[in-house]
Coordinates of C-alpha atoms in Angstrom, one line a residue:
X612 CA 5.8 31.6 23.9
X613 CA 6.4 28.1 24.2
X614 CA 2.9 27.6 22.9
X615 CA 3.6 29.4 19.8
X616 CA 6.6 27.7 19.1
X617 CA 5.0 24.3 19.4
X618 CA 2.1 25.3 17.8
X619 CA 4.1 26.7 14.7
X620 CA 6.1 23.2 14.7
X621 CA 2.5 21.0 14.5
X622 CA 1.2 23.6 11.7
X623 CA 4.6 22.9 10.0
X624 CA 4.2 18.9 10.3
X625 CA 0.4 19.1 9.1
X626 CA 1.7 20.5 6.2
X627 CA 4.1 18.4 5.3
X628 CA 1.8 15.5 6.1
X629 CA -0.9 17.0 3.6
X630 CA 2.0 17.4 1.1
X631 CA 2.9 14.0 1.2
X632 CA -1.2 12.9 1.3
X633 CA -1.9 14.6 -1.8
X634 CA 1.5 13.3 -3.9
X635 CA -0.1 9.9 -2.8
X636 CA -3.2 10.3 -3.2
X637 CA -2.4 11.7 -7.0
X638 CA -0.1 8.4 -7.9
X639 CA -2.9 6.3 -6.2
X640 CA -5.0 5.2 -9.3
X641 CA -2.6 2.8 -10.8
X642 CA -2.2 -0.7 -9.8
X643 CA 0.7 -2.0 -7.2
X644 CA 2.3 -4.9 -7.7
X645 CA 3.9 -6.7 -4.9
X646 CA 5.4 -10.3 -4.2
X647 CA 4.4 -11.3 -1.3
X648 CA 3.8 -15.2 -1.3
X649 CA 1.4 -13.9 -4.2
X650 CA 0.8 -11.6 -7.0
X651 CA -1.4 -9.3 -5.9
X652 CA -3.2 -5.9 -7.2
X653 CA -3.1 -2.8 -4.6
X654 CA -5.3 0.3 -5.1
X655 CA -5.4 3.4 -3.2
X656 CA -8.8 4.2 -3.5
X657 CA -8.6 7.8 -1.5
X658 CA -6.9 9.2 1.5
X659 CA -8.6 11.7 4.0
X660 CA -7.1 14.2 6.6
X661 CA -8.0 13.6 9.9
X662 CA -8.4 15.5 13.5
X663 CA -8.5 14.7 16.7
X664 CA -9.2 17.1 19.5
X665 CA -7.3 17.0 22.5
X666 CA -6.3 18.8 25.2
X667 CA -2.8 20.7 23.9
X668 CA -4.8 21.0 20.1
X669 CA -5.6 19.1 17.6
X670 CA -3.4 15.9 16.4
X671 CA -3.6 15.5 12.8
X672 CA -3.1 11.9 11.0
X673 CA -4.8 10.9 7.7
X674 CA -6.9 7.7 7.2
X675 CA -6.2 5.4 3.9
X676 CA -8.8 3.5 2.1
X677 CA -7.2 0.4 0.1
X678 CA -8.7 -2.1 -2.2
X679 CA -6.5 -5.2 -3.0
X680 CA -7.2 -8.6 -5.6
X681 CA -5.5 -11.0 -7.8
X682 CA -7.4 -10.4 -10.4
X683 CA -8.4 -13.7 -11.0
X684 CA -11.8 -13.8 -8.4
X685 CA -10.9 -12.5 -4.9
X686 CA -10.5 -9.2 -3.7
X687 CA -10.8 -7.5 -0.4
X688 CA -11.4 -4.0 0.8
X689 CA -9.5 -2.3 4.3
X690 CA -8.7 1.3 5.9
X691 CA -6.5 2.1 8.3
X692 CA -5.5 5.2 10.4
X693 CA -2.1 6.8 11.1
X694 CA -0.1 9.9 11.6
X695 CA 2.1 9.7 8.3
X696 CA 0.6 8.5 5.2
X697 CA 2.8 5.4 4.6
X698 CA 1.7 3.5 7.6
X699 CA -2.1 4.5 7.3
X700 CA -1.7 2.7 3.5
X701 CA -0.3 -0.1 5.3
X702 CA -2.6 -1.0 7.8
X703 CA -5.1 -0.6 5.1
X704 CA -3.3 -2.9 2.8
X705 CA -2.9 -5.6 6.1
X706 CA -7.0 -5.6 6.9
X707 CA -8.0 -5.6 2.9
X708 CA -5.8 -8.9 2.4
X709 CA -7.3 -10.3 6.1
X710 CA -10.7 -9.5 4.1
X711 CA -10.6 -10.7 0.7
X712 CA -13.7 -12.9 -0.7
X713 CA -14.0 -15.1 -3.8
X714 CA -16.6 -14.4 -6.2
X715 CA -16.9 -16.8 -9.5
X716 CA -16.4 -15.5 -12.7
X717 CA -18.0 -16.7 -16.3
X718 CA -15.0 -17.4 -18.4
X719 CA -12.7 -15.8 -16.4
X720 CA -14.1 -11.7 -17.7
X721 CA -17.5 -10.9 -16.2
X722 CA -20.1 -12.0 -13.6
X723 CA -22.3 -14.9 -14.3
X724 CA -25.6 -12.4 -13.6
X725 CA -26.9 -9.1 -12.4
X726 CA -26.5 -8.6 -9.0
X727 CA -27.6 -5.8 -6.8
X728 CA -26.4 -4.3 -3.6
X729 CA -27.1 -1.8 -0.5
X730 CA -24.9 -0.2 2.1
X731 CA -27.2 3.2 4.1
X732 CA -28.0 5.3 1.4
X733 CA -26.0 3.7 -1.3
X734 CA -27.4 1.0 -4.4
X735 CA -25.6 -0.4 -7.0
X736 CA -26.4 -2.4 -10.2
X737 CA -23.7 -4.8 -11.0
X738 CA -24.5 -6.7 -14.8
X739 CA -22.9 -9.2 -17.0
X740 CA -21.7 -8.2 -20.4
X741 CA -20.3 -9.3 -23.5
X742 CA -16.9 -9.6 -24.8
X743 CA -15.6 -6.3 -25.3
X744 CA -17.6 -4.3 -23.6
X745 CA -14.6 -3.1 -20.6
X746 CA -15.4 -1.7 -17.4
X747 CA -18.4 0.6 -17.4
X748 CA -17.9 1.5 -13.9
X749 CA -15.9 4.8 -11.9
X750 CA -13.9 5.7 -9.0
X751 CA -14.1 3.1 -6.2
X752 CA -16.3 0.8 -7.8
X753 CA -13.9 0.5 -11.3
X754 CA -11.4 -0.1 -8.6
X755 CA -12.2 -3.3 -7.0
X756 CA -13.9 -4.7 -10.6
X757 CA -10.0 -4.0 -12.0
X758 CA -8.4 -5.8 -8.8
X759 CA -11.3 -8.3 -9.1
X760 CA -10.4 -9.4 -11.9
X761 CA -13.1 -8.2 -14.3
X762 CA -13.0 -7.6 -18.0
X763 CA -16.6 -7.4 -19.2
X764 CA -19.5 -5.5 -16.8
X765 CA -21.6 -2.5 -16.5
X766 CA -22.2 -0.9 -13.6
X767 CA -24.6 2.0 -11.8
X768 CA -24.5 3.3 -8.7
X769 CA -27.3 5.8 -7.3
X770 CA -28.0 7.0 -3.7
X771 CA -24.3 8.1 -2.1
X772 CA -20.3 9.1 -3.7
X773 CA -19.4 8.2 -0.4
X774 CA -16.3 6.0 -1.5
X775 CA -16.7 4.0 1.8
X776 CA -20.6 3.5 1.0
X777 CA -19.9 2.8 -2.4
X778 CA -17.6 -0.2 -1.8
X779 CA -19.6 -1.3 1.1
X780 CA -22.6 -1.8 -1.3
X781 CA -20.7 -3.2 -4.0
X782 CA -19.1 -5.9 -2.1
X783 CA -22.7 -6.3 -0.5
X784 CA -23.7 -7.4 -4.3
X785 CA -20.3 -9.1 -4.9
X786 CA -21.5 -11.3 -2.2
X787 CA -24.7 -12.0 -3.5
X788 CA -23.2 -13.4 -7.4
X789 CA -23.0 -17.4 -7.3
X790 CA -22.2 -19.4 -10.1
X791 CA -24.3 -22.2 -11.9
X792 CA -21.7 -24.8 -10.0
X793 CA -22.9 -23.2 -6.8
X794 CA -26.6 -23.7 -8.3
X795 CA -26.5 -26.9 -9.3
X796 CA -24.9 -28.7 -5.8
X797 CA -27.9 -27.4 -3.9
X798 CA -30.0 -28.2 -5.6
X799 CA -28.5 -31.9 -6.2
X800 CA -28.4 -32.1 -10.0
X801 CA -25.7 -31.2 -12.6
X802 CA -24.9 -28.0 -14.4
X803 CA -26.2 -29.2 -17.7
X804 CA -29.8 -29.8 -16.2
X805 CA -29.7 -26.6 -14.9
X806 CA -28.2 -24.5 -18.0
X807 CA -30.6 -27.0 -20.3
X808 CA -33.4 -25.9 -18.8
X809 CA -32.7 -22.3 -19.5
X810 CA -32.1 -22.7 -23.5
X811 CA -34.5 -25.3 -23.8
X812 CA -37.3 -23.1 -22.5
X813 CA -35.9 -20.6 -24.4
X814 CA -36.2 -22.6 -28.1
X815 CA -39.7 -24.0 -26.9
X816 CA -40.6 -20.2 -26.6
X817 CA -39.4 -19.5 -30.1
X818 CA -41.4 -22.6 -31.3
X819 CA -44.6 -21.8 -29.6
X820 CA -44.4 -17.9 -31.4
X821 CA -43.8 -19.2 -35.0

């Protein structure tokens, strides 16, 4: 009898806890603000139900996957576990700020080339664009482009919708994008010789066909 009752109580908490999960989880796509020693973007990319077996049952928590940035060049990814939704979006929250990464921007809007990146089964295709062109780019990956900062890019991904994969492999191309700064100190020259080269092979090209 006792077993009943308990068991009755624990269906009654996971369904409050799914309740809660899913109100989240709906109000999740829209950016969170928050002061805290700086301005930074929150996004709840997805939260899952979890199980754990043990002896009595099963324990029931839910696991949070959070992508945070200033949008103005670093953003970080985190998840975290817990047995109400609140605290599994801040542990999240606390690892994706211990993780954020800094990836130069041209002008401030898009990346300075195409980039590609691989996480298990997932690819991605990451490429500069014009002005105007937004964010071609959905679910997890639009996320960390918007808290990124980006204005300007277009984006594929092929393989996996894993969110988890997804990010992975786009903060493995993140990681790869380096800026013409970058470039030019290891090589030991300036950015102009390095940028010249590029548009003056580029008229010497449209010489040489006329």
């Amino acid at each position: 009898m006792a077993r009943n009752e308990s068991e009755a109580a624990g269906g009654e908490r996971e369904r409050r806890g799914r309740d809660r999960g899913e109100r989240r989880e709906r109000g999740g796509d829209r950016a969170e603000r928050r002061e805290d020693g700086e301005e930074l973007v929150e996004k709840l990319v997805g939260i899952n139900r979890v199980a754990k077996v043990v002896k009595g049952g099963r324990r029931f928590g839910f696991a949070a996957l959070v992508v945070v940035g200033d949008a103005k060049g670093r953003v970080g990814v985190g998840a975290g576990k817990a047995r109400e939704v609140p605290e599994a979006i801040r542990k999240a929250t606390d690892q994706a700020k211990r993780s954020m990464i800094r990836v130069p921007l041209r002008e401030g809007r898009t990346l300075h080339h195409d980039v590609y990146g691989h996480f298990g089964a997932g690819r991605v295709v990451l490429r500069a664009a014009p002005p105007g062109t937004g964010i071609i780019a959905g679910g997890p990956m639009r996320a960390i482009l918007e808290a990124l900062g980006v204005a300007d890019v277009v984006t594929k991904s092929v393989g996996t919708s894993n969110p988890h994969n997804m990010i992975k492999a786009t903060f493995d191309a993140l990681s790869r994008c380096v800026s013409p700064r970058a470039v030019a100190a290891r090589r030991g020259r300036r950015v102009s010789d390095i940028l010249g080269k590029r548009e003056t092979g580029a008229g010497e090209s449209k010489e040489a066909a006329a």
